[in-house]
Coordinates of C-alpha atoms and ligand atoms in Angstrom, one line a residue:
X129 CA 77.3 62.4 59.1
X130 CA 74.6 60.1 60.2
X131 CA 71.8 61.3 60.3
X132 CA 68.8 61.1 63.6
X133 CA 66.8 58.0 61.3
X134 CA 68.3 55.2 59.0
X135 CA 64.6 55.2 57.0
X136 CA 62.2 58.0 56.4
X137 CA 59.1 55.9 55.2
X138 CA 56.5 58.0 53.5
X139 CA 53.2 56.9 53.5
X140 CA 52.1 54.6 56.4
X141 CA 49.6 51.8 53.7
X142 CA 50.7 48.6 53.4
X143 CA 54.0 48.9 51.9
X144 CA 55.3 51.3 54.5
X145 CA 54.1 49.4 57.3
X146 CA 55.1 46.0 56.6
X147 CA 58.6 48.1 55.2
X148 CA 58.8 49.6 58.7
X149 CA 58.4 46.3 60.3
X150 CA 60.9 45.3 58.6
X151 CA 63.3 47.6 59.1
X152 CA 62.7 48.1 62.8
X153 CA 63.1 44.5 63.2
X154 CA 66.5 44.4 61.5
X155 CA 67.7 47.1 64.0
X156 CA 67.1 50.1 62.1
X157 CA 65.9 53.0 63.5
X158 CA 62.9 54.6 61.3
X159 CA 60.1 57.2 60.8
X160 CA 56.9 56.9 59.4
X161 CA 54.9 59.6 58.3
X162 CA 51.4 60.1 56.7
X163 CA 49.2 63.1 55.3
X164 CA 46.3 61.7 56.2
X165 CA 44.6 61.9 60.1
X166 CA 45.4 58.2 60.5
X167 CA 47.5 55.0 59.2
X168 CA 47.2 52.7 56.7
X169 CA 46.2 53.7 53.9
X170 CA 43.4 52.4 51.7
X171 CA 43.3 49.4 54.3
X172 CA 42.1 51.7 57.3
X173 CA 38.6 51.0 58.6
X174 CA 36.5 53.5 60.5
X175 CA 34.3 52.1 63.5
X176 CA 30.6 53.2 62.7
X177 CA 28.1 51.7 64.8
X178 CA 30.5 49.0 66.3
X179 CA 31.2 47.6 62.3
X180 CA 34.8 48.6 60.9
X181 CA 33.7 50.8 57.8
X182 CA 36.1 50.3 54.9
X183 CA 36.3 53.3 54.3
X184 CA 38.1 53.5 51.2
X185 CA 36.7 50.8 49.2
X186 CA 35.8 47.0 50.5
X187 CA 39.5 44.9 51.1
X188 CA 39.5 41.1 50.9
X189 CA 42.7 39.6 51.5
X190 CA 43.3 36.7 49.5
X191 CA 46.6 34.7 48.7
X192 CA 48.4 31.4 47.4
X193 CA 51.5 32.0 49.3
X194 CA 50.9 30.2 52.6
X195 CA 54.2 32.0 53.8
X196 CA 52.3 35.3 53.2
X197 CA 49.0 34.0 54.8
X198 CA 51.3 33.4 58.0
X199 CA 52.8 36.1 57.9
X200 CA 49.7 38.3 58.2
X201 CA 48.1 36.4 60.6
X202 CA 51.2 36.9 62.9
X203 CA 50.1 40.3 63.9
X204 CA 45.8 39.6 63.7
X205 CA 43.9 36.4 63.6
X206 CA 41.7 36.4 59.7
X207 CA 38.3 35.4 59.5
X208 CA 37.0 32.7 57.1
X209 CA 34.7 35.1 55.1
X210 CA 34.9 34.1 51.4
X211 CA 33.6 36.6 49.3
X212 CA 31.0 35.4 46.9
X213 CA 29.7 39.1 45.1
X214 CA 25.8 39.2 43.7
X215 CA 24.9 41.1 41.0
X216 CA 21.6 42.7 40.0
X217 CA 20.7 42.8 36.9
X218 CA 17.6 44.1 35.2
X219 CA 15.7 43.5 38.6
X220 CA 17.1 40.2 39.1
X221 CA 20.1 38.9 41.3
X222 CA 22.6 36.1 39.6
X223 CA 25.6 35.0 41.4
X224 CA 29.1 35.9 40.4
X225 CA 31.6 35.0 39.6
X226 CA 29.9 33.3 36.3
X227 CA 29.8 30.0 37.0
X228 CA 27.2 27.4 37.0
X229 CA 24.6 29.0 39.7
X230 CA 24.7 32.3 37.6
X231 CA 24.3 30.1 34.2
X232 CA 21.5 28.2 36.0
X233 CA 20.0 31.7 37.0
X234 CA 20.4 33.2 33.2
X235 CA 19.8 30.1 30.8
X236 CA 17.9 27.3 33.2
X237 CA 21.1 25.1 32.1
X238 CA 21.6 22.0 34.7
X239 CA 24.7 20.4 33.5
X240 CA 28.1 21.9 32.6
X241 CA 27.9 20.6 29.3
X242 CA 24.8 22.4 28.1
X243 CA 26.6 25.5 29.8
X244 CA 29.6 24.9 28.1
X245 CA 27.4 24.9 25.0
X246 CA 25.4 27.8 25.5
X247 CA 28.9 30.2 25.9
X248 CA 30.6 28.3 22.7
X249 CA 27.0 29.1 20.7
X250 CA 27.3 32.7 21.9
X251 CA 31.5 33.2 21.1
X252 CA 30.6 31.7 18.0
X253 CA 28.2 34.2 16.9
X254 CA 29.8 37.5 18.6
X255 CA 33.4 36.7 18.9
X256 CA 36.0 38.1 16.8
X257 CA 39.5 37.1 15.9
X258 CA 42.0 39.1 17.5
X259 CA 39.6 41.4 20.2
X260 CA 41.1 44.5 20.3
X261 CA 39.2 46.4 23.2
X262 CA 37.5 45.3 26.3
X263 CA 34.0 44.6 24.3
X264 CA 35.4 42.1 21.9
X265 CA 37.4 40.7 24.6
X266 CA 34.5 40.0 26.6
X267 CA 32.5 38.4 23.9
X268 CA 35.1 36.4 23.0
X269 CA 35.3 34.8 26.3
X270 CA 32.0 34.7 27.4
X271 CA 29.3 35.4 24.7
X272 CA 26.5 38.4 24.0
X273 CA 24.4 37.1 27.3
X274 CA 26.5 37.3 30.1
X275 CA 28.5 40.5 28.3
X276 CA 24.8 42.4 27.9
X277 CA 23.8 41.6 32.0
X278 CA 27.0 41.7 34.0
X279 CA 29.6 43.9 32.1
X280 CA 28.9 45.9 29.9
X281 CA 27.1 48.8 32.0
X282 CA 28.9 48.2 35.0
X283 CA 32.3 48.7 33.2
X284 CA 31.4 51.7 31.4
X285 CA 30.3 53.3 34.5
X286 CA 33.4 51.8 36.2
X287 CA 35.7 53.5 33.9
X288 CA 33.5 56.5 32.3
X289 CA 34.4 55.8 28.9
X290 CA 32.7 53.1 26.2
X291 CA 33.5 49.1 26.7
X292 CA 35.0 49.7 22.9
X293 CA 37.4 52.3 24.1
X294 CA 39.0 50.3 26.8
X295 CA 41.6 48.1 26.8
X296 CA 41.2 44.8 26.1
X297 CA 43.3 43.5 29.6
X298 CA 41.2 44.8 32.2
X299 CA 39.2 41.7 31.7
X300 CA 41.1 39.5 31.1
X301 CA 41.0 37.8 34.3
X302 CA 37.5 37.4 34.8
X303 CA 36.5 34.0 35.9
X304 CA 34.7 31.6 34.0
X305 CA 34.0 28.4 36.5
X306 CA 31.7 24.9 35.1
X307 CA 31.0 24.6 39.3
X308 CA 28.7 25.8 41.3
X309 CA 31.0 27.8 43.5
X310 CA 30.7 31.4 44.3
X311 CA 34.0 32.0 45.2
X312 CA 35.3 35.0 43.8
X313 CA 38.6 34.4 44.4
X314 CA 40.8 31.1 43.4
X315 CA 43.6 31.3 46.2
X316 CA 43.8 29.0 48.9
X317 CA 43.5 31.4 51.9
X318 CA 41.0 34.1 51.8
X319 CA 39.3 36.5 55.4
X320 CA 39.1 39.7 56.6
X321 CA 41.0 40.5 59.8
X322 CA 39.0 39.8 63.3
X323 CA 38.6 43.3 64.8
X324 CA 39.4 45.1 61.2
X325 CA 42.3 46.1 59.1
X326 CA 43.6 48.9 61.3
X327 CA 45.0 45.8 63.9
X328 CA 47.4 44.7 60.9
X329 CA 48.7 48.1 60.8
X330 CA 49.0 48.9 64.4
X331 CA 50.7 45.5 64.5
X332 CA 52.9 45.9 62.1
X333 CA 53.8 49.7 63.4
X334 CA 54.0 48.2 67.0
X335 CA 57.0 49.9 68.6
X336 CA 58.0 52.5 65.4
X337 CA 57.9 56.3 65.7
X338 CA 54.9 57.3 63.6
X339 CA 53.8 60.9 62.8
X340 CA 49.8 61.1 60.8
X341 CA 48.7 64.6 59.4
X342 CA 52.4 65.5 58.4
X343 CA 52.6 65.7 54.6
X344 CA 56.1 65.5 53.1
X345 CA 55.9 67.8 50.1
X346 CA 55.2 70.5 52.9
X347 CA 58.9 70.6 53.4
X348 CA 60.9 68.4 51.5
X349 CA 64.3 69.1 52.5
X350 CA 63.2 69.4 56.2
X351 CA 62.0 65.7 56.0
X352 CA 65.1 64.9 53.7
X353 CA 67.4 65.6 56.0
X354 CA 65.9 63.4 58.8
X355 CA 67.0 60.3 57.5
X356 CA 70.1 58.1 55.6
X357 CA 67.3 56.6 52.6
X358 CA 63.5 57.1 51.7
X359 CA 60.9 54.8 51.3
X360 CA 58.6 56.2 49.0
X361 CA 55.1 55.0 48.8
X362 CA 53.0 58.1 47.3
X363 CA 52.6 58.8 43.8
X364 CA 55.6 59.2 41.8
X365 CA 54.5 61.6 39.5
X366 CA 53.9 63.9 42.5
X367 CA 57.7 62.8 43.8
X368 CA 59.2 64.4 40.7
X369 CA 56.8 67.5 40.1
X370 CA 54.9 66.4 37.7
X371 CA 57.8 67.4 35.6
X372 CA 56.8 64.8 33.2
X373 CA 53.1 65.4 33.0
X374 CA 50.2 64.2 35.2
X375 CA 49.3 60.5 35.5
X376 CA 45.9 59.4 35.4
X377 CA 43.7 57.9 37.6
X378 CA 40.1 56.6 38.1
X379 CA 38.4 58.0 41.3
X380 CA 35.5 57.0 43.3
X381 CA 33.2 59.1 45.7
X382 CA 31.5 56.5 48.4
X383 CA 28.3 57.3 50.0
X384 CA 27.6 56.5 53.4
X385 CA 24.6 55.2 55.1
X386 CA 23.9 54.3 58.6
X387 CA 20.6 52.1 58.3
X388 CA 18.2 51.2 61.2
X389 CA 17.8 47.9 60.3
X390 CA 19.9 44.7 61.3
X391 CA 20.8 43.5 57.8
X392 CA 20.0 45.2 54.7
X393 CA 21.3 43.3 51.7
X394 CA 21.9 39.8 53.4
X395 CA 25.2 40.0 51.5
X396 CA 28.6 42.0 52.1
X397 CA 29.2 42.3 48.2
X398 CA 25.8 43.7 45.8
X399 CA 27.1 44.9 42.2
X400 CA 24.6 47.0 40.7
X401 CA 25.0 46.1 37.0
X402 CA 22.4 48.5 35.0
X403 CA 23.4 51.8 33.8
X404 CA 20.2 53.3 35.2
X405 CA 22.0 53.1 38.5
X406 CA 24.8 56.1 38.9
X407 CA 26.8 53.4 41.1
X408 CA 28.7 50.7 40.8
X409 CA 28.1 48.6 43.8
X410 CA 26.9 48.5 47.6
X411 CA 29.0 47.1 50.5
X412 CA 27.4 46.4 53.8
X413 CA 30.6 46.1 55.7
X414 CA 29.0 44.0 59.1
X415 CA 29.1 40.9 56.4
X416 CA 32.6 41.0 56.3
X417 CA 32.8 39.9 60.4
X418 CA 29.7 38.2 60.1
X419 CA 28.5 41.6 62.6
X420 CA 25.4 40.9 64.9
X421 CA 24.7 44.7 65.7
X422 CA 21.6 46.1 65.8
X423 CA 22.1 48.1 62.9
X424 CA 23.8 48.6 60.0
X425 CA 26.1 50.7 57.4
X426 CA 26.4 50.2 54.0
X427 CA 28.5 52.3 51.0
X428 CA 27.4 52.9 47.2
X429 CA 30.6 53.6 45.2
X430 CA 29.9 56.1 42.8
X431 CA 32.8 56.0 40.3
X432 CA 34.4 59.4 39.3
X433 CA 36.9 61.4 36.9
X434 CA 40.0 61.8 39.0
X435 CA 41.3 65.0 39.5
X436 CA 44.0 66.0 41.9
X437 CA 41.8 67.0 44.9
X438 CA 39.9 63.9 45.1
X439 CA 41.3 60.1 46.3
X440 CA 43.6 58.2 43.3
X441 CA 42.5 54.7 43.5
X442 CA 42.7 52.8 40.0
X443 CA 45.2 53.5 37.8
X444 CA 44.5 53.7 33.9
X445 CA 47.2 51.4 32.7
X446 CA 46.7 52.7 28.7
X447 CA 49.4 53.0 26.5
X448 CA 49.9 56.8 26.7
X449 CA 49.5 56.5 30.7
X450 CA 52.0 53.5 30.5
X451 CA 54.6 55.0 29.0
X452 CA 54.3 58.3 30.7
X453 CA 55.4 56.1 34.0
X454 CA 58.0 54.3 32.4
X455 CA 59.5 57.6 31.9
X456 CA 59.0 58.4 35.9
X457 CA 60.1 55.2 36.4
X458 CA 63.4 55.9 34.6
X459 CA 64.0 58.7 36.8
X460 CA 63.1 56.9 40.2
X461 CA 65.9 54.3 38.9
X462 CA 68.3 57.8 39.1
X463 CA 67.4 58.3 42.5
X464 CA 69.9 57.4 44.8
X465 CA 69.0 56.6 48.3
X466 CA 65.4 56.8 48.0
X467 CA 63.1 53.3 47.2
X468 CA 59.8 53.4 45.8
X469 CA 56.9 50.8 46.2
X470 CA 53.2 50.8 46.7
X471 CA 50.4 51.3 44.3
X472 CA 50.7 54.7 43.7
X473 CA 54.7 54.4 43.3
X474 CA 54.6 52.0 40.7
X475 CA 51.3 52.7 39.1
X476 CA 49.7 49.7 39.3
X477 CA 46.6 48.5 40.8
X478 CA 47.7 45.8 43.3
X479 CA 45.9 43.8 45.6
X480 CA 47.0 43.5 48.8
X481 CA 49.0 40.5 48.9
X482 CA 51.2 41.8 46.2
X483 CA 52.1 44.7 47.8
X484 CA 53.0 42.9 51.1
X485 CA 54.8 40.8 49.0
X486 CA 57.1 43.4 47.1
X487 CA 57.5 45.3 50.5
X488 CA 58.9 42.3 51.9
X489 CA 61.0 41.6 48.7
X490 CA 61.9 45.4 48.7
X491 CA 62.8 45.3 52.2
X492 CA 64.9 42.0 52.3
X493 CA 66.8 42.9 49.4
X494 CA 67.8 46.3 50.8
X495 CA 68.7 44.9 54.2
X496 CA 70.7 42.4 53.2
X497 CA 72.8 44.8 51.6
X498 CA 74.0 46.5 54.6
Ligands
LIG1375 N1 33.4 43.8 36.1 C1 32.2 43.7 35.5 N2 31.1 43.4 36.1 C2 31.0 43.1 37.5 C3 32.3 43.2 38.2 C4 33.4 43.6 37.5 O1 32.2 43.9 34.3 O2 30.0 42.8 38.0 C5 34.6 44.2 35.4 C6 34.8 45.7 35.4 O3 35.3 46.1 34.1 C7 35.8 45.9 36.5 C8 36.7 44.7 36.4 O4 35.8 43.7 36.0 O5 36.6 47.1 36.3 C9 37.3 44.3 37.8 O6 36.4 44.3 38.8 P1 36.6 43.8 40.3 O7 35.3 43.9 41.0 O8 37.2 42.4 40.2 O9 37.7 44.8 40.8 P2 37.7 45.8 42.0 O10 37.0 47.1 41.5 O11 36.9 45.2 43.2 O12 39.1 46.0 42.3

């Protein structure tokens, strides 16, 4: 018999919504529901002051795709912020990513070359054949120098464990530029929403049946037998009872602060580099909409050891956590009628143009199958 909805979409982030979108505009009938008090996920912004609070870590949209670019900006018009972090350092602030302004700041070198030469002198000394943890890696690529001031502490305190007990591949994207460009990020089209995240969401759930503060694992088979298929964005672990064992995660606790002062950092992005500082960074979100108010709100991420009751955000993609969600992975493959997607759902730290991406992948390919 057919059931009252065609999708059931847990979890209302950015792989349910654009999903739901999706889904709705193909003529399918669906409901979204979310445990938490609102939509959206990690992306959801909270209006403090007039400035949209990320309120679960700073997002910065970035992408290559210029199909996914337009597809975003269907629903919300971006900004042109380009995000171009700082980082303190033993009392002094050096640009980031590394790139000639930061080796300026550190060595007083003018011209790529005698950068160029100042990291090759440093990898000669330090590096090591094949690196086999984040440490080595880092050295490898960049020398003792930049290693000492921008990584090491900050990664220890990002992760909680030494930079020689961590794998190798969290790094291994870092940036090395021979410009003097600030850019963080190297894709083409980069902003922040005008107005805030939340207007993506509400644009992409224009329309669909939504339900917040309704938690699926509070009756399963109740929710299961509202609709024809699942979509599945929470963690998979969780999906199958842990039944496996528990998958890790690295947590963070963020620390809010209304200031009465107009501007307190002159910069959306501060990383606090030294160990003597318990966090990691501090976001004053009214840089991200270039915000005129009168006052201001910044957050200090403090990162934490994950345990059930507090938020999931990175996961530890280690071997023994790796294989441990292949083996959920294996069973969500079993699963008939039910699709999974979504960071948590597939274990793996994406931005948010990947996810979009997959959803609308995900979504496309199921569709088309009707
Ligand atoms: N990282 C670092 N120093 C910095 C910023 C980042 O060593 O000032 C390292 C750190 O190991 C971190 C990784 O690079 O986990 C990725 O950091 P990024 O800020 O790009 O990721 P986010 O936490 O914003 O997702």
């Amino acid at each position: 018999m057919k059931k009252q909805y065609d999708y059931l979409i847990i979890g209302s982030g950015l792989f349910g919504s654009v999903f739901a979108h999706e889904a709705t505009k193909a003529g399918k009938k669906c409901l979204v529901i979310d445990k938490r008090e609102h939509t959206g996920g990690n992306v959801y912004c909270e209006n403090v002051e007039g400035i949209n609070v990320h309120k679960y870590g700073a997002h910065i949209f970035h992408t290559n795709d210029k199909g996914l670019w337009d597809y975003v900006n269907q629903f919300v018009e971006f900004n042109h912020y380009i995000n171009s972090p700082l980082s303190l350092s033993k009392g002094k602030l050096y640009n980031l990513p590394f790139n000639m302004n930061t080796f300026y700041q550190l060595w007083g070198t003018i011209t790529p070359q005698e950068a160029k030469a100042k990291i090759e002198e440093q990898v000669a000394i330090y590096g090591v054949e094949n690196p086999k943890n984040l440490e080595e890696q880092a050295l490898n690529l960049v020398g003792k120098d930049i290693y000492d001031n921008f990584i090491k502490e900050y990664t220890e305190k990002q992760w909680g464990r030494k930079a020689t007990e961590l794998p190798a591949f969290i790094i291994k994207r870092l940036p090395v530029r021979f410009t003097f460009d600030n850019n963080y990020f190297n894709d083409t089209y980069q902003g922040i929403p005008i107005g805030g995240y939340n207007k993506l969401i509400e644009g992409l759930l224009n329309g669909i049946e939504v339900v917040t503060n309704t938690d699926y694992f509070s009756d399963r088979v109740k929710f299961n037998a509202l609709a024809d298929k699942i979509v599945y964005s929470g963690k998979i672990d969780e999906y199958f009872d842990y039944k496996l064992g528990v998958l890790e995660y690295r947590s963070l606790r963020f620390e809010n602060e209304i200031l009465d002062t107009d501007n307190f950092q002159g910069n959306a992005v501060v990383n606090y580099n030294d160990a003597s500082y318990d966090f990691t960074r501090i976001i004053e979100h009214k840089h991200f909409e270039f915000g005129q108010q009168s006052k201001t709100v910044i957050t200090k991420e403090y990162p934490q050891e994950w345990n059930p009751s507090n938020e999931a955000f990175y996961p530890i993609n280690d071997a023994k956590n790796q294989a441990l969600y292949e083996g959920y992975r294996e069973l969500s493959l079993k699963e008939k009628n039910v699709i999974f997607g979504g960071r948590l759902s597939e274990y793996k730290y994406y931005d948010m143009h990947q996810v979009i991406a997959m959803a609308l992948t995900r979504s496309k390919k199921e569709l088309s199958n009707d």
